[in-house]
Amino acid sequence: MHELSLCERLLELLQEESQRHAFRRVTRIKMAVGRFACVDPEALRFAFDVIRRDTLADGAMVDIDQPPGLVWCEDCACEREVPTRLAPCPACGSLRLSPRGGDELTLVELEVA
Ligand SMILES: [Zn+2]
């Protein structure tokens, strides 16, 4: 499962951070998972719940933000929000779009103790 390997990476990152910044527990984790990141936030949450048992992140609150998919429409010269990567511009129907966001998969914020 894709989400499980992501969670393993996340946990490694948390352990590295805990050594670098000398904290022992993570109390809150905020992540951004873009609409186009091909990750299901609920599956991610579930996988993380399984993998973090008896680790420094056990019991931490997990917030997952889902930034919308953004594109730049060449024809409107404007940034638009689209529901899928292949959707046309919602304002003018153009397909001359460049991706501007929505693939993020990042750790935004940590609260630690
Ligand atoms: Zn447009």
PDB file of C-alpha atoms and ligand atoms in Angstrom:
ATOM      1  CA  MET A   1       0.000   0.000   0.000  1.00  0.00           C
ATOM      2  CA  HIS A   2       1.236   3.388  -1.129  1.00  0.00           C
ATOM      3  CA  GLU A   3      -0.006   5.193   2.004  1.00  0.00           C
ATOM      4  CA  LEU A   4       1.851   2.793   4.285  1.00  0.00           C
ATOM      5  CA  SER A   5       5.250   3.553   2.761  1.00  0.00           C
ATOM      6  CA  LEU A   6       4.479   7.270   3.013  1.00  0.00           C
ATOM      7  CA  CYS A   7       3.765   6.822   6.698  1.00  0.00           C
ATOM      8  CA  GLU A   8       7.025   4.974   7.191  1.00  0.00           C
ATOM      9  CA  ARG A   9       8.834   7.907   5.615  1.00  0.00           C
ATOM     10  CA  LEU A  10       6.898  10.331   7.787  1.00  0.00           C
ATOM     11  CA  LEU A  11       7.825   8.436  10.923  1.00  0.00           C
ATOM     12  CA  GLU A  12      11.510   8.410   9.906  1.00  0.00           C
ATOM     13  CA  LEU A  13      11.323  12.135   9.365  1.00  0.00           C
ATOM     14  CA  LEU A  14       9.777  12.645  12.807  1.00  0.00           C
ATOM     15  CA  GLN A  15      12.523  10.556  14.391  1.00  0.00           C
ATOM     16  CA  GLU A  16      15.212  12.567  12.630  1.00  0.00           C
ATOM     17  CA  GLU A  17      13.563  15.795  13.751  1.00  0.00           C
ATOM     18  CA  SER A  18      13.307  14.555  17.320  1.00  0.00           C
ATOM     19  CA  GLN A  19      17.050  13.948  17.392  1.00  0.00           C
ATOM     20  CA  ARG A  20      17.880  17.237  15.778  1.00  0.00           C
ATOM     21  CA  HIS A  21      15.609  19.299  18.020  1.00  0.00           C
ATOM     22  CA  ALA A  22      15.717  17.126  21.129  1.00  0.00           C
ATOM     23  CA  PHE A  23      12.032  16.464  21.707  1.00  0.00           C
ATOM     24  CA  ARG A  24      10.563  13.188  22.836  1.00  0.00           C
ATOM     25  CA  ARG A  25       6.955  13.289  21.783  1.00  0.00           C
ATOM     26  CA  VAL A  26       4.944  14.675  18.934  1.00  0.00           C
ATOM     27  CA  THR A  27       1.566  15.996  20.031  1.00  0.00           C
ATOM     28  CA  ARG A  28       0.220  17.355  16.766  1.00  0.00           C
ATOM     29  CA  ILE A  29       1.084  16.830  13.138  1.00  0.00           C
ATOM     30  CA  LYS A  30      -0.214  18.962  10.319  1.00  0.00           C
ATOM     31  CA  MET A  31       0.149  17.672   6.808  1.00  0.00           C
ATOM     32  CA  ALA A  32      -0.846  18.966   3.419  1.00  0.00           C
ATOM     33  CA  VAL A  33      -2.021  16.399   0.897  1.00  0.00           C
ATOM     34  CA  GLY A  34      -2.953  18.024  -2.403  1.00  0.00           C
ATOM     35  CA  ARG A  35      -6.025  16.914  -4.352  1.00  0.00           C
ATOM     36  CA  PHE A  36      -3.728  15.643  -7.090  1.00  0.00           C
ATOM     37  CA  ALA A  37      -1.178  13.948  -4.854  1.00  0.00           C
ATOM     38  CA  CYS A  38      -2.846  10.547  -5.444  1.00  0.00           C
ATOM     39  CA  VAL A  39      -3.040   9.929  -1.721  1.00  0.00           C
ATOM     40  CA  ASP A  40      -6.262   9.228   0.098  1.00  0.00           C
ATOM     41  CA  PRO A  41      -6.138  11.244   3.361  1.00  0.00           C
ATOM     42  CA  GLU A  42      -8.320   8.731   5.182  1.00  0.00           C
ATOM     43  CA  ALA A  43      -6.103   5.832   4.113  1.00  0.00           C
ATOM     44  CA  LEU A  44      -3.087   7.880   5.165  1.00  0.00           C
ATOM     45  CA  ARG A  45      -4.625   8.535   8.571  1.00  0.00           C
ATOM     46  CA  PHE A  46      -5.482   4.869   8.983  1.00  0.00           C
ATOM     47  CA  ALA A  47      -2.026   3.664   7.972  1.00  0.00           C
ATOM     48  CA  PHE A  48      -0.399   6.180  10.281  1.00  0.00           C
ATOM     49  CA  ASP A  49      -2.545   5.024  13.198  1.00  0.00           C
ATOM     50  CA  VAL A  50      -1.255   1.500  12.678  1.00  0.00           C
ATOM     51  CA  ILE A  51       2.391   2.362  12.196  1.00  0.00           C
ATOM     52  CA  ARG A  52       2.859   4.910  14.980  1.00  0.00           C
ATOM     53  CA  ARG A  53       1.957   2.640  17.887  1.00  0.00           C
ATOM     54  CA  ASP A  54       4.640   2.825  20.585  1.00  0.00           C
ATOM     55  CA  THR A  55       6.521   5.522  18.721  1.00  0.00           C
ATOM     56  CA  LEU A  56       7.075   9.173  19.540  1.00  0.00           C
ATOM     57  CA  ALA A  57       3.965  10.030  17.520  1.00  0.00           C
ATOM     58  CA  ASP A  58       1.611   7.715  19.397  1.00  0.00           C
ATOM     59  CA  GLY A  59      -1.444   9.722  20.420  1.00  0.00           C
ATOM     60  CA  ALA A  60      -0.564  12.806  18.356  1.00  0.00           C
ATOM     61  CA  MET A  61      -3.382  14.686  16.685  1.00  0.00           C
ATOM     62  CA  VAL A  62      -3.208  14.474  12.935  1.00  0.00           C
ATOM     63  CA  ASP A  63      -4.574  17.301  10.784  1.00  0.00           C
ATOM     64  CA  ILE A  64      -4.638  16.792   7.069  1.00  0.00           C
ATOM     65  CA  ASP A  65      -5.197  19.784   4.819  1.00  0.00           C
ATOM     66  CA  GLN A  66      -6.226  19.219   1.248  1.00  0.00           C
ATOM     67  CA  PRO A  67      -5.063  22.128  -0.875  1.00  0.00           C
ATOM     68  CA  PRO A  68      -7.212  22.413  -4.009  1.00  0.00           C
ATOM     69  CA  GLY A  69      -5.955  21.641  -7.484  1.00  0.00           C
ATOM     70  CA  LEU A  70      -4.858  24.890  -9.080  1.00  0.00           C
ATOM     71  CA  VAL A  71      -3.964  25.610 -12.677  1.00  0.00           C
ATOM     72  CA  TRP A  72      -2.978  28.693 -14.628  1.00  0.00           C
ATOM     73  CA  CYS A  73      -5.270  29.192 -17.618  1.00  0.00           C
ATOM     74  CA  GLU A  74      -3.371  30.675 -20.581  1.00  0.00           C
ATOM     75  CA  ASP A  75      -6.586  31.913 -22.167  1.00  0.00           C
ATOM     76  CA  CYS A  76      -8.057  33.706 -19.141  1.00  0.00           C
ATOM     77  CA  ALA A  77      -4.573  34.579 -17.850  1.00  0.00           C
ATOM     78  CA  CYS A  78      -5.936  33.683 -14.464  1.00  0.00           C
ATOM     79  CA  GLU A  79      -5.474  31.048 -11.787  1.00  0.00           C
ATOM     80  CA  ARG A  80      -8.377  28.602 -11.555  1.00  0.00           C
ATOM     81  CA  GLU A  81      -9.351  25.760  -9.306  1.00  0.00           C
ATOM     82  CA  VAL A  82     -10.070  22.472 -11.076  1.00  0.00           C
ATOM     83  CA  PRO A  83     -11.549  19.253  -9.710  1.00  0.00           C
ATOM     84  CA  THR A  84      -9.244  16.877 -11.620  1.00  0.00           C
ATOM     85  CA  ARG A  85      -5.907  17.140 -13.392  1.00  0.00           C
ATOM     86  CA  LEU A  86      -7.522  16.676 -16.813  1.00  0.00           C
ATOM     87  CA  ALA A  87     -10.436  19.068 -16.319  1.00  0.00           C
ATOM     88  CA  PRO A  88     -10.718  22.106 -18.633  1.00  0.00           C
ATOM     89  CA  CYS A  89     -10.717  25.680 -17.330  1.00  0.00           C
ATOM     90  CA  PRO A  90     -13.993  26.107 -15.412  1.00  0.00           C
ATOM     91  CA  ALA A  91     -14.385  29.666 -16.716  1.00  0.00           C
ATOM     92  CA  CYS A  92     -13.632  29.373 -20.456  1.00  0.00           C
ATOM     93  CA  GLY A  93     -13.267  25.652 -21.186  1.00  0.00           C
ATOM     94  CA  SER A  94      -9.653  26.021 -22.352  1.00  0.00           C
ATOM     95  CA  LEU A  95      -7.266  23.105 -22.061  1.00  0.00           C
ATOM     96  CA  ARG A  96      -4.192  25.336 -22.191  1.00  0.00           C
ATOM     97  CA  LEU A  97      -3.544  24.996 -18.491  1.00  0.00           C
ATOM     98  CA  SER A  98      -0.362  24.747 -16.446  1.00  0.00           C
ATOM     99  CA  PRO A  99      -0.367  23.059 -13.055  1.00  0.00           C
ATOM    100  CA  ARG A 100       0.045  25.476 -10.158  1.00  0.00           C
ATOM    101  CA  GLY A 101      -0.609  23.369  -7.109  1.00  0.00           C
ATOM    102  CA  GLY A 102      -2.402  20.417  -5.670  1.00  0.00           C
ATOM    103  CA  ASP A 103       0.439  17.842  -5.762  1.00  0.00           C
ATOM    104  CA  GLU A 104       1.788  18.846  -2.375  1.00  0.00           C
ATOM    105  CA  LEU A 105       2.617  16.123   0.053  1.00  0.00           C
ATOM    106  CA  THR A 106       4.287  17.896   2.895  1.00  0.00           C
ATOM    107  CA  LEU A 107       4.680  18.092   6.610  1.00  0.00           C
ATOM    108  CA  VAL A 108       3.434  21.585   7.423  1.00  0.00           C
ATOM    109  CA  GLU A 109       3.733  21.852  11.170  1.00  0.00           C
ATOM    110  CA  LEU A 110       4.690  19.855  14.236  1.00  0.00           C
ATOM    111  CA  GLU A 111       3.813  20.410  17.843  1.00  0.00           C
ATOM    112  CA  VAL A 112       6.118  18.583  20.205  1.00  0.00           C
ATOM    113  CA  ALA A 113       6.647  18.006  23.877  1.00  0.00           C
TER     114      ALA A 113
HETATM  115 ZN    ZN B   1      -9.778  29.919 -18.860  1.00  0.00          ZN
END
